[in-house]
Coordinates of C-alpha atoms in Angstrom, one line a residue:
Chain R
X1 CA -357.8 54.0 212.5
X2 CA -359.5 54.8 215.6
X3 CA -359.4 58.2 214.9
X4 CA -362.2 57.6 212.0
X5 CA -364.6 55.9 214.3
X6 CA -367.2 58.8 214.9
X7 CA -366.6 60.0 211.2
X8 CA -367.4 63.6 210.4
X9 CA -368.1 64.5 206.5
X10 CA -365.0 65.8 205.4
X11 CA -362.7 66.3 208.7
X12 CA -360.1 68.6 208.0
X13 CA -357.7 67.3 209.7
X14 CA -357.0 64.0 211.3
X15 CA -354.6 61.8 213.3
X16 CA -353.5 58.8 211.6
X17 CA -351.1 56.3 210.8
X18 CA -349.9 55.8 206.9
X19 CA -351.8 53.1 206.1
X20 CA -355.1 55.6 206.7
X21 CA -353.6 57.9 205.2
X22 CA -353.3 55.8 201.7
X23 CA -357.3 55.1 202.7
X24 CA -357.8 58.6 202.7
X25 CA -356.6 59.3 199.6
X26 CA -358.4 56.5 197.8
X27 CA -361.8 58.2 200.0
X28 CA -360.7 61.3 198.2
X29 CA -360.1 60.6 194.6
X30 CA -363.5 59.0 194.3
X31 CA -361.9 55.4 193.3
X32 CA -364.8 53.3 192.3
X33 CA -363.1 49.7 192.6
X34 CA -360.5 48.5 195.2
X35 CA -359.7 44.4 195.0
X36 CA -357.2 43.6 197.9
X37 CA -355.7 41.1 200.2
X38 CA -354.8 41.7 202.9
X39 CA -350.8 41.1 204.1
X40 CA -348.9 42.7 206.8
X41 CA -347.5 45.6 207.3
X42 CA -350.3 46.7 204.9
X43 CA -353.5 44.8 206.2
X44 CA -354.8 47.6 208.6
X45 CA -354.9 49.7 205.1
X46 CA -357.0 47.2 203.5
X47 CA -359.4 47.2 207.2
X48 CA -359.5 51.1 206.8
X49 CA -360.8 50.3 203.2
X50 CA -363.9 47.8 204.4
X51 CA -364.5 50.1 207.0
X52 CA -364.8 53.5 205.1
X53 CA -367.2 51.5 202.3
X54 CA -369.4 50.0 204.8
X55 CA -369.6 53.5 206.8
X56 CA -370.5 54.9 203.3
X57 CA -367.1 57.4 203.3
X58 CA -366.1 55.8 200.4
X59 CA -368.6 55.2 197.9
X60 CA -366.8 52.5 195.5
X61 CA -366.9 49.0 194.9
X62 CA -364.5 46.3 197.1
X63 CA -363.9 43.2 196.0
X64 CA -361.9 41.0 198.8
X65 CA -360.7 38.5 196.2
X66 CA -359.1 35.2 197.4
X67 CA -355.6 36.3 196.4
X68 CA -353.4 39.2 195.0
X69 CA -353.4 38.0 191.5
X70 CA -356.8 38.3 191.5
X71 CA -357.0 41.6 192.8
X72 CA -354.9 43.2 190.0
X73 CA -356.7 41.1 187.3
X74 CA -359.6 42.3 189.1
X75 CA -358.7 46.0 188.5
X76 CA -357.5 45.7 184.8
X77 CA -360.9 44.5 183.9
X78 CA -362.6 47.3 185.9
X79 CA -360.2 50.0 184.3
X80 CA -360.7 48.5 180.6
X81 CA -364.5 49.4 181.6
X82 CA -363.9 52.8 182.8
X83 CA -363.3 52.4 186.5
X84 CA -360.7 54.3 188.6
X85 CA -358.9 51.7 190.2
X86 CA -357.1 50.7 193.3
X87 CA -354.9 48.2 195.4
X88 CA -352.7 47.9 198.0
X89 CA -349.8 45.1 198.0
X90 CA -346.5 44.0 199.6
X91 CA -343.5 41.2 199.9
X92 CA -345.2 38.1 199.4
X93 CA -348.3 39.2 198.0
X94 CA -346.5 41.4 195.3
X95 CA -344.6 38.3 194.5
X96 CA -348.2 36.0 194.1
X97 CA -349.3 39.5 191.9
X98 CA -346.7 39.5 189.3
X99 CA -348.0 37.9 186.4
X100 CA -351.1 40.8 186.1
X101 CA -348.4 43.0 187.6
X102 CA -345.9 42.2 184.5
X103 CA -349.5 42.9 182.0
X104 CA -350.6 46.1 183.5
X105 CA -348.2 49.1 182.4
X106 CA -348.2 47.1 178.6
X107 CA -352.2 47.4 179.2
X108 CA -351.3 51.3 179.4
X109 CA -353.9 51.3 182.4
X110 CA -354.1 53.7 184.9
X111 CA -354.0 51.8 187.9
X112 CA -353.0 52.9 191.5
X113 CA -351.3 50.5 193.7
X114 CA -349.3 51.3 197.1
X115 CA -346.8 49.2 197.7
X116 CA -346.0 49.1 201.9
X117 CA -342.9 48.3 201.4
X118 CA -341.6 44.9 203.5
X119 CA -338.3 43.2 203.2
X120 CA -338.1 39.9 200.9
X121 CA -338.0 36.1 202.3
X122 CA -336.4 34.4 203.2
X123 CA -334.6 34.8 205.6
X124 CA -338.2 34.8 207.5
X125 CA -339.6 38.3 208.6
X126 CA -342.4 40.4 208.7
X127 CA -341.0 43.9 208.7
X128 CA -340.5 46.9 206.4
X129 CA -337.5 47.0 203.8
X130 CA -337.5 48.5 200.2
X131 CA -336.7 44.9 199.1
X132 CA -340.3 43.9 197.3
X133 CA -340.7 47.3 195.5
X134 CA -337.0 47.0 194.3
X135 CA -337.3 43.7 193.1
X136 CA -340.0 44.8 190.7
X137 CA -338.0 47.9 189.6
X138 CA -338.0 46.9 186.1
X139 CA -341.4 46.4 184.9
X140 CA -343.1 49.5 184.0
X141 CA -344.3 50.8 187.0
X142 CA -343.9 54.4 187.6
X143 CA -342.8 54.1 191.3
X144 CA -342.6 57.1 194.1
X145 CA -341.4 56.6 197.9
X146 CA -343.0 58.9 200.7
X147 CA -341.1 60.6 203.3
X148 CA -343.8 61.3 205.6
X149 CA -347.9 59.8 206.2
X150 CA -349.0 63.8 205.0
X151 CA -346.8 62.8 201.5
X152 CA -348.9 59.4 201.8
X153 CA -351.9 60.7 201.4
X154 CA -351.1 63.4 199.0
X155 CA -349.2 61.2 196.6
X156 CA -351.7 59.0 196.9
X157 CA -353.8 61.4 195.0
X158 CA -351.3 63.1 193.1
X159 CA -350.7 59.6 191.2
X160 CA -354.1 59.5 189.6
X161 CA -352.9 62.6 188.0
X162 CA -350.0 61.3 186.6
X163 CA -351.4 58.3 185.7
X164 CA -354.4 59.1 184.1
X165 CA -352.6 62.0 181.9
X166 CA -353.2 60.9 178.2
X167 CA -349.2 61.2 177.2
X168 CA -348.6 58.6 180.4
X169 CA -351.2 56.2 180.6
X170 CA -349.5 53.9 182.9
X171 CA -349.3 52.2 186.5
X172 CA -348.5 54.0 189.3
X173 CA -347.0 52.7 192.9
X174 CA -347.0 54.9 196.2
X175 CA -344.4 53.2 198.0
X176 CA -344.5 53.8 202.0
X177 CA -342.3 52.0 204.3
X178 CA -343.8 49.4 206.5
X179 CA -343.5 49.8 209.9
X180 CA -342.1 53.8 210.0
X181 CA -344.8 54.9 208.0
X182 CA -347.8 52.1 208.1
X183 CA -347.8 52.6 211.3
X184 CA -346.1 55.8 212.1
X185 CA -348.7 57.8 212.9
X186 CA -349.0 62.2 212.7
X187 CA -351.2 64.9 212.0
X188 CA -352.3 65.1 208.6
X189 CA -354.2 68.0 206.8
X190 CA -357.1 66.2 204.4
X191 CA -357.8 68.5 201.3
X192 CA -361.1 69.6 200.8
X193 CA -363.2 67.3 198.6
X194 CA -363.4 70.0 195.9
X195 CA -360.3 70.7 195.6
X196 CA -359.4 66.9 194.7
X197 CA -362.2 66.8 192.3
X198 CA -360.8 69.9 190.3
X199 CA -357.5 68.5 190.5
X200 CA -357.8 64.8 189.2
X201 CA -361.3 65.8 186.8
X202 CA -364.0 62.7 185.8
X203 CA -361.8 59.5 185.6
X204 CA -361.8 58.7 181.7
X205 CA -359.3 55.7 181.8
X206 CA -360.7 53.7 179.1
X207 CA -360.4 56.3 176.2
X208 CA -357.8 54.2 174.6
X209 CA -359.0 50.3 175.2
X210 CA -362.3 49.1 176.6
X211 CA -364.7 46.2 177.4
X212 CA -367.3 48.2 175.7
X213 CA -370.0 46.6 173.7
X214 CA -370.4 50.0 171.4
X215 CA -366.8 50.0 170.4
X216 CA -366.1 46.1 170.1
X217 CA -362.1 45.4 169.9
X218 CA -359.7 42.7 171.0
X219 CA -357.7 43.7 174.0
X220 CA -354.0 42.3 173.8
X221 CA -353.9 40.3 171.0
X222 CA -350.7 38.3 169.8
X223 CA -347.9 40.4 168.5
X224 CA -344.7 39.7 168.0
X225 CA -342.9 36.3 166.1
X226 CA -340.0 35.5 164.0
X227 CA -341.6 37.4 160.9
X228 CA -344.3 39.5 159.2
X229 CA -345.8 42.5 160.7
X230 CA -345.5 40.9 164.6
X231 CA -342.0 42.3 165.5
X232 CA -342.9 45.4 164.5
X233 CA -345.9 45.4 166.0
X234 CA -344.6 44.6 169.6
X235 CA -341.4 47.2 169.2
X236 CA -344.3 50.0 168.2
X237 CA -346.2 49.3 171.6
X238 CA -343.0 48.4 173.8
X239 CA -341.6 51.6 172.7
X240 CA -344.9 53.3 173.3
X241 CA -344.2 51.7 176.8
X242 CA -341.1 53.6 177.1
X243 CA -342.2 57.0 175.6
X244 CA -344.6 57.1 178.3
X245 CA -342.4 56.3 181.1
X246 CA -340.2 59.5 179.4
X247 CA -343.3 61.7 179.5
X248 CA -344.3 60.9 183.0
X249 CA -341.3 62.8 184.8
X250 CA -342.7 66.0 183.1
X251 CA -346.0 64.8 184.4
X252 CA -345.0 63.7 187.5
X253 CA -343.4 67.7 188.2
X254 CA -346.4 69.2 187.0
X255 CA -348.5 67.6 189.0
X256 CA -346.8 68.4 192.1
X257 CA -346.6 71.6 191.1
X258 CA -350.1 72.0 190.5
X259 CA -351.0 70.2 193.9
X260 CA -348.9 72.7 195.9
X261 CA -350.3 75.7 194.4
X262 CA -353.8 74.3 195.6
X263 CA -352.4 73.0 198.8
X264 CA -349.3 74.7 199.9
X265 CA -348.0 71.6 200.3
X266 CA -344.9 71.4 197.7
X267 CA -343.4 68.2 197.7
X268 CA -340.1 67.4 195.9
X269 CA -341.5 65.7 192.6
X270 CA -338.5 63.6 191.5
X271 CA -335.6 64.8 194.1
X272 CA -335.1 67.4 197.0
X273 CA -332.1 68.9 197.4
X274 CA -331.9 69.6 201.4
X275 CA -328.7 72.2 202.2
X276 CA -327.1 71.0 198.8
X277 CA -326.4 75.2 198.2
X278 CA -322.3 74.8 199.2
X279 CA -321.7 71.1 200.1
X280 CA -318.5 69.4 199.4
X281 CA -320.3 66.1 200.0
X282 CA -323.6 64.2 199.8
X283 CA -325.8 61.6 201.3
X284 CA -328.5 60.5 199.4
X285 CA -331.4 58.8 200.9
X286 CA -335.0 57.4 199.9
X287 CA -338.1 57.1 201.7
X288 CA -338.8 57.5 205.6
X289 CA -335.3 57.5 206.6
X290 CA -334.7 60.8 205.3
X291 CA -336.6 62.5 208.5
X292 CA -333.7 61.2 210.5
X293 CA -331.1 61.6 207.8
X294 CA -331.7 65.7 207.7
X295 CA -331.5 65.6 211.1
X296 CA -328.1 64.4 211.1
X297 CA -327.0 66.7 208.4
X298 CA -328.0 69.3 210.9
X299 CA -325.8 68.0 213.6
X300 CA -323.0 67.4 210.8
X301 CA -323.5 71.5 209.6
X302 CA -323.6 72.9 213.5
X303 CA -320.0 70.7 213.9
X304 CA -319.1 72.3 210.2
X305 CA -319.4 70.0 208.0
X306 CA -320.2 70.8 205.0
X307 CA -322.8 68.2 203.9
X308 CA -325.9 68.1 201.7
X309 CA -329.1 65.5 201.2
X310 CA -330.3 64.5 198.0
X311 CA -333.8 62.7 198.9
X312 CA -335.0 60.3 195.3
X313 CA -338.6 60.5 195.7
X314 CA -339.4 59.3 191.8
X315 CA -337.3 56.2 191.2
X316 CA -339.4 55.0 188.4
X317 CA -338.6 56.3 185.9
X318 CA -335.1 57.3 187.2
X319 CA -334.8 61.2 187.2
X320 CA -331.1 60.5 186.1
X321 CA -330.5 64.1 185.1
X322 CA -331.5 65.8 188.6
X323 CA -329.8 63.4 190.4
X324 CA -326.4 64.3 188.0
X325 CA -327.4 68.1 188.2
X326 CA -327.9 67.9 192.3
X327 CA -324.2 66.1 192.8
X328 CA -322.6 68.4 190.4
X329 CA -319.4 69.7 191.6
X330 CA -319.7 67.4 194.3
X331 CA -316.6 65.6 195.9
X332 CA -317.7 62.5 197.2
X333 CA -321.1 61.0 197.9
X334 CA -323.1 58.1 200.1
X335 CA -326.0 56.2 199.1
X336 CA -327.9 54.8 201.7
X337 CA -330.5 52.1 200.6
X338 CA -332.9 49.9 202.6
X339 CA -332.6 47.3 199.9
X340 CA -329.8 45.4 198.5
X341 CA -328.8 44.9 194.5
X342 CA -327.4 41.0 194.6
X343 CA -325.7 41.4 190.7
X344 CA -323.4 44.1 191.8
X345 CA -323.0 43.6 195.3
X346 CA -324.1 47.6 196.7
X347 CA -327.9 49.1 196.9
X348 CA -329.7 49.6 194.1
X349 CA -330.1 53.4 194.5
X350 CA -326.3 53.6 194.6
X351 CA -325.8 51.5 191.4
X352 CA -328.4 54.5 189.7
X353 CA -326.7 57.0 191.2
X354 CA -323.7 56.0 189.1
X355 CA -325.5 55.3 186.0
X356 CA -326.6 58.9 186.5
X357 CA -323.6 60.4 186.9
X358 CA -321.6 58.6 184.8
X359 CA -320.2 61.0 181.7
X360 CA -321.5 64.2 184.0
X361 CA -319.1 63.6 187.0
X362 CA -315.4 62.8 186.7
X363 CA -314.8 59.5 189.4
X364 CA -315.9 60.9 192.7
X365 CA -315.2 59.2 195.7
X366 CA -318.4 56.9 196.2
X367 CA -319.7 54.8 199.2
X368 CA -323.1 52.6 199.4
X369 CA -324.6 51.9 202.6
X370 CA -327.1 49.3 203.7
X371 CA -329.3 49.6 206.5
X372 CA -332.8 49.3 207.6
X373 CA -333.2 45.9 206.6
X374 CA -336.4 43.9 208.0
X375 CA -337.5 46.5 210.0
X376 CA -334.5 47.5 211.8
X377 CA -334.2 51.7 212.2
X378 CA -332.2 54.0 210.6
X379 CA -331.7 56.0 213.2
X380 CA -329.8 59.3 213.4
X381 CA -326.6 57.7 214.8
X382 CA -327.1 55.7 211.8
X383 CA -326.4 59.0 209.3
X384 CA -324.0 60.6 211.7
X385 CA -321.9 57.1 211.0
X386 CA -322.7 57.5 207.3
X387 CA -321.7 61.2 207.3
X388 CA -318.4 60.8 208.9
X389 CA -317.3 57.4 206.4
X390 CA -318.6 60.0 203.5
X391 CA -316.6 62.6 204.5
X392 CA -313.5 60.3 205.1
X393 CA -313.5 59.9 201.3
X394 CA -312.5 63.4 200.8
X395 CA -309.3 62.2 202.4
X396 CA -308.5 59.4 202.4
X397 CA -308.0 56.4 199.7
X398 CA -311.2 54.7 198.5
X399 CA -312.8 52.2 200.7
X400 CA -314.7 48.7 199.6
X401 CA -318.7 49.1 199.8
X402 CA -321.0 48.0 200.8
X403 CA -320.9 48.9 204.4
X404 CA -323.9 47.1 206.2
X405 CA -324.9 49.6 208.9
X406 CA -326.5 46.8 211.3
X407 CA -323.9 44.0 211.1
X408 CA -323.1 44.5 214.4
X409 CA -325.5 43.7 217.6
Chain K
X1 CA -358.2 64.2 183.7
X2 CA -358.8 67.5 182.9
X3 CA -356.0 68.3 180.4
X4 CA -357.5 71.1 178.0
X5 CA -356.2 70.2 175.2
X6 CA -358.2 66.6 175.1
X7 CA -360.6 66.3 172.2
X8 CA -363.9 65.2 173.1
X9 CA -364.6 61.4 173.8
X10 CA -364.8 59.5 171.3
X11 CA -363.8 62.1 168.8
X12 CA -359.8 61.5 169.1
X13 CA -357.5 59.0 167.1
X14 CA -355.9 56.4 169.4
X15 CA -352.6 56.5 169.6
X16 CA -351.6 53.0 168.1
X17 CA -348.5 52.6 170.3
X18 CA -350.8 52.4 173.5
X19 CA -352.5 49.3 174.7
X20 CA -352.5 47.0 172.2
X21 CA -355.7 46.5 170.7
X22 CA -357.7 44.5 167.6
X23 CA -360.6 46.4 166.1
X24 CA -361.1 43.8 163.1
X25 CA -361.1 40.3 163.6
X26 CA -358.4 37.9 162.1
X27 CA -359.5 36.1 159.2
X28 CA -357.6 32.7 160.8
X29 CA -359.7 30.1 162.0
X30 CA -358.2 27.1 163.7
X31 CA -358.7 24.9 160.1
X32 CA -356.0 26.8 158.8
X33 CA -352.9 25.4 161.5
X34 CA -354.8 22.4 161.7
X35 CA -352.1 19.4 161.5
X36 CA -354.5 16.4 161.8
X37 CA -358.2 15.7 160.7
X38 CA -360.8 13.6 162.0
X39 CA -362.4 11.2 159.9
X40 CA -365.8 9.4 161.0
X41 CA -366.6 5.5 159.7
X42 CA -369.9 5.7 159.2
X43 CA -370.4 2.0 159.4
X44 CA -369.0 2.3 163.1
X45 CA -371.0 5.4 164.1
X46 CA -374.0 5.1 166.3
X47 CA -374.7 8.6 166.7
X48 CA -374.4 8.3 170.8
X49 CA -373.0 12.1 170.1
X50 CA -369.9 11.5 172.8
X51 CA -368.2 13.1 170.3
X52 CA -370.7 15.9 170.3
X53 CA -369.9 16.4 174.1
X54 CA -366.6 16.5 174.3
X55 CA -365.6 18.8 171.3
X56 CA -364.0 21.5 172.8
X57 CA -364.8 24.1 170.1
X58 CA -368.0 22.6 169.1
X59 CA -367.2 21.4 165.6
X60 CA -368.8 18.2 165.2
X61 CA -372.1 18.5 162.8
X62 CA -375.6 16.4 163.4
X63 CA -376.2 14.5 159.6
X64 CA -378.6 12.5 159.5
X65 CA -377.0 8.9 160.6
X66 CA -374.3 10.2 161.5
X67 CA -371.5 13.0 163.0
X68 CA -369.7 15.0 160.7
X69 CA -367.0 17.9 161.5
X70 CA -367.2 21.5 160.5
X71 CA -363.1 21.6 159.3
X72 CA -363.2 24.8 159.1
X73 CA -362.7 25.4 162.9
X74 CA -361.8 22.1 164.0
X75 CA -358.4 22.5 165.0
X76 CA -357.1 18.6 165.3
X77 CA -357.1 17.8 168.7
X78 CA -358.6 14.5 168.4
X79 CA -360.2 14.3 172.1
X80 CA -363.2 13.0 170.1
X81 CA -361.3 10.3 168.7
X82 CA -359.7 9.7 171.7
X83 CA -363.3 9.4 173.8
X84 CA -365.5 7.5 170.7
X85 CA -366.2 4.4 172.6
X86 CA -366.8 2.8 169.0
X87 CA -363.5 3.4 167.8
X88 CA -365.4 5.2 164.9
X89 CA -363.2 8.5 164.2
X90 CA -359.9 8.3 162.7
X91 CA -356.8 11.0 163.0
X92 CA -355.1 10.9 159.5
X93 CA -352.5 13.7 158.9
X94 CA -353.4 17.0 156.5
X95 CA -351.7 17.8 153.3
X96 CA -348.7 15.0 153.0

C-alpha cells in the first residue's frame, strides 16, 4: 500500500500487492458504495479502501458496518437504489454473510464481492485455501479465480461488466488467494480512467427493481406454497436464476474479449489451455498455483514429457464444455485443488472435471490432488510430483485419490 | 452498461423472471387469517389505552368510553388482552 502514499492522479503503473490491486479496480470502476469488515488475509484491502476515500482517489460512499451481514444487506439496498456496489469478504466473515449472500443473486443484483480466499475452521488457521469460496459454490454467484495481482485488478473491473449486462444481472466474486496473491505483490499496469469508463458505461443496476418512490413496488414478496399461482411463481424466477447463470459464460468471454482489445491484456475467460497442442496428459489447476504449475510443465516438456495445463478461471457457472473440449483425446488427467469436497472424498474441481467429461470422454485414467491447504505452497516440486503420478497412469493400473500433497513434514 | 441494443430507461418491459417484484398491492389484510378476535367488556374498560400502546399494528379504535378494534387488520395476537390490567378484552375463536 505504501506505494499509494504520495498519490499521483492516475499513475500508470504501480507496485502493489493483490489486495491494492482489488482497491484499484473498485478506484477505477467509479463504485459509489463499499460496506466492509475487515478479516484477514483481506483487511489490508479494506485499509486500501478508507485510505483511497479519505485521500479523495475514490470518490464513493464507505460504510464500515459492525459486521459482514450488514455489509452485504448494506449493498443490496444501495443497488435497489441505483448504486454500483462493492465488498470484500473471506472464511469466517463469508460464513457470518450468508443469509444476504443466499438473497443476492435471487435479488438479480449486480453486486461485486472479492472473496480472498482463506481456508475454513476449524482446525484453527489464518491462511489462504479455496475452502470458503468452495463452500459457497452453489448459491448463485458467478465466481472467477485470479492467477496473478495484474488479473486482480482487471477482473476486478471486468466483473462489473458481466454483472451488470441486462441478460446476467447477477453477483459476481473475484476470488484471489490469500497469502500468494493478497499479499504477493508485482508490477501492475492501471488502465487509463477513460478507458474503464467506456468499457463498463453509467452504472444502471436498478432498471429491473428499485427503492424508487416514482415507480413504487414490493421487492421480494412471498412466492411459492403448496398451491395457486406461488409454485409457479418461484419456478419462473428460479429458473430466471438459472438462465442467467447460462447467459453469463457468453458474457463472461465477451467481456474479456472486449477488455483485451482495449488493453492487450487477454486473459483466459473461462479456461486456458497452456501447451495442451499434442499432450497425452493433463494437469488442471485453479488460481495462483498455476504460475508454478506451468513452470513445471516446462521442466516436464524439456525432460519430454508430453504434458499440458488446463487453468479453470470461471468456476461459476462451470464452463463444462471447454473443460470436455480442452481434455479431449486426452489419456489421463490430474486435478489439483486447494480445497477439499467432504461428500465424495477428492477436490471439488476434480469431481467437475468429471461431471464435464462424463459422456464426452470414454474412462480416462483420473487422479485428484490436494494441496495448498491453510497457506501451505504449492510449489514447483509440488507439480513435478503431480506430473510424474499423472503420467504413471498412462501405465500403470489406476491408483486410489486423493493424494494429499503435504501429508508429510 | 453500454449494450446498444438497450431501450431507453424506463421505456423497456421487465423481464418477469428477474428479481421478484410486486407492483400492485395484495388485497389480504391480516383480518382475513385472523384465527382469534378480541372482544372488549365495556363495563371493565377504563379507557387507560394500555391496549392502545401495545397494539403492534395499531388496530385498537378511540370510542367514546371505550376501546374498540379495527378487525379488519387486527390479526389476533392478543398482546392487548394479555397486557389489559382490567382483564377487560376477551380472545374468543372466529368462525366455529
Amino acid at each position: 500500500m505504501s506505494a499509494v502514499a504520495q498519490s499521483v492522479p492516475e499513475p500508470r503503473h504501480v507496485v502493489c500487492d493483490g489486495n491494492e490491486a482489488a482497491a484499484w479496480a473498485v478506484v477505477l470502476a467509479r463504485v459509489d458504495m463499499v460496506a466492509v469488515y475487515p478479516i484477514t488475509p483481506q483487511s489490508s484491502l479494506v485499509e486500501c479502501l478508507a485510505k483511497f476515500v479519505a485521500d479523495g482517489t475514490l470518490q464513493a460512499e464507505l460504510v464500515d458496518v459492525e459486521g459482514e451481514h450488514s455489509a452485504l444487506s448494506v449493498l443490496q439496498g444501495a443497488a435497489l437504489a441505483g448504486a454500483r456496489t462493492y465488498t470484500a469478504t473471506c472464511g469466517p466473515g463469508l460464513a457470518f454473510m450468508f443469509e444476504p449472500y443466499l438473497r443476492t443473486p435471487g435479488l438479480r443484483l449486480p453486486i461485486v464481492m472479492s472473496i480472498v480466499t482463506r481456508d475454513t475452521l476449524t482446525p484453527q488457521g489464518v491462511w489462504g485455501g479455496h475452502q470458503d469460496a468452495m463452500s459457497v459454490r452453489e448459491v448463485g454467484w458467478i465466481q472467477m479465480y485470479c492467477e496473478t495481482v495484474q488479473e486482480v485488478l482487471d477482473t476486478g473491473i471486468i466483473a462489473y461488466r458481466v454483472a451488470e449486462n441486462r441478460d446476467v444481472m447477477l453477483p459476481v466474486n473475484v476470488c484471489h488467494d490469500g497469502n500468494y496473491l493478497s499479499f504477493g505483490t508485482a508490477r501492475v499496469e492501471l488502465p487509463e480512467q477513460s478507458m474503464v469508463d467506456e468499457f463498463l458505461g453509467t452504472a444502471d443496476v436498478n432498471w429491473h427493481a428499485a427503492l424508487d418512490p416514482a415507480r413504487p413496488m414490493a421487492i421480494d414478496p412471498l412466492t411459492g406454497g403448496s398451491g395457486g399461482a406461488g409454485p409457479a411463481m418461484f419456478v419462473r424466477y428460479r429458473r430466471g436464476q438459472c438462465g442467467g447463470m447460462r447467459n453469463s459464460l457468453a458474457a463472461i468471454c465477451a467481456a474479456h474479449e472486449e477488455w483485451g482489445r482495449l488493453t492487450g491484456r487477454y486473459h483466459a475467460p473461462l479456461i486456458e489451455r497452456y501447451r495442451m497442442d499434442d499432450a497425452d496428459f493433463a494437469i488442471l489447476t485453479i488460481g495462483s498455483m498455476t504460475g508454478a504449475a506451468k513452470d513445471a510443465v516446462d521442466e516436464a516438456r524439456a525432460g519430454g514429457q508430453r504434458v499440458g495445463l488446463v487453468k479453470v478461471k470461471t468456476f461459476r457457472p462451470f464452463p463444462a464444455a471447454a473443460v470436455a473440449d480442452a481434455l479431449r483425446g486426452i489419456r489421463a488427467f490430474g486435478v489439483v485443488d486447494r480445497s477439499v469436497d467432504f461428500a465424495w472424498n477428492c477436490g471439488p474441481l476434480y469431481r467437475e472435471t468429471l461431471t464435464a467429461i462424463h459422456g464426452a470422454t470414454p474412462s480416462v485414467p483420473s487422479l485428484s490432488f490436494i494441496g495448498g491447504l491453510a497457506g501451505a505452497d504449492l510449489t514447483v516440486e509440488h507439480f513435478a510430483r503431480v506430473i510424474a503420478t499423472t503420467g504413471q497412469l498412462l501405465n500403470v493400473e489406476p491408483m486410489p485419490g486423493p493424494v494429499w500433497l503435504d501429508a508429510d513434514g | 452498461m453500454n449494450d446498444a441494443a438497450r431501450p431507453a430507461a424506463g421505456a423497456s418491459p421487465i423481464p418477469d423472471d428477474l428479481c421478484p417484484i410486486a407492483t400492485t398491492p395484495s388485497p389480504m389484510l391480516p383480518g382475513d387469517w385472523r384465527s382469534l378476535r378480541p372482544v372488549v367488556n365495556r363495563a371493565k374498560c377504563v379507557k387507560c389505552a394500555v391496549c392502545w400502546l401495545y397494539c403492534p399494528v395499531q388496530c385498537v379504535v378511540e370510542r367514546p368510553a371505550w376501546f374498540d378494534f379495527d378487525l379488519a387488520t387486527c390479526k389476533g395476537c392478543g398482546i392487548c388482552a394479555e397486557e389489559c390490567p382490567h382483564r377487560a378484552i376477551t380472545m374468543i375463536e372466529e368462525g366455529g
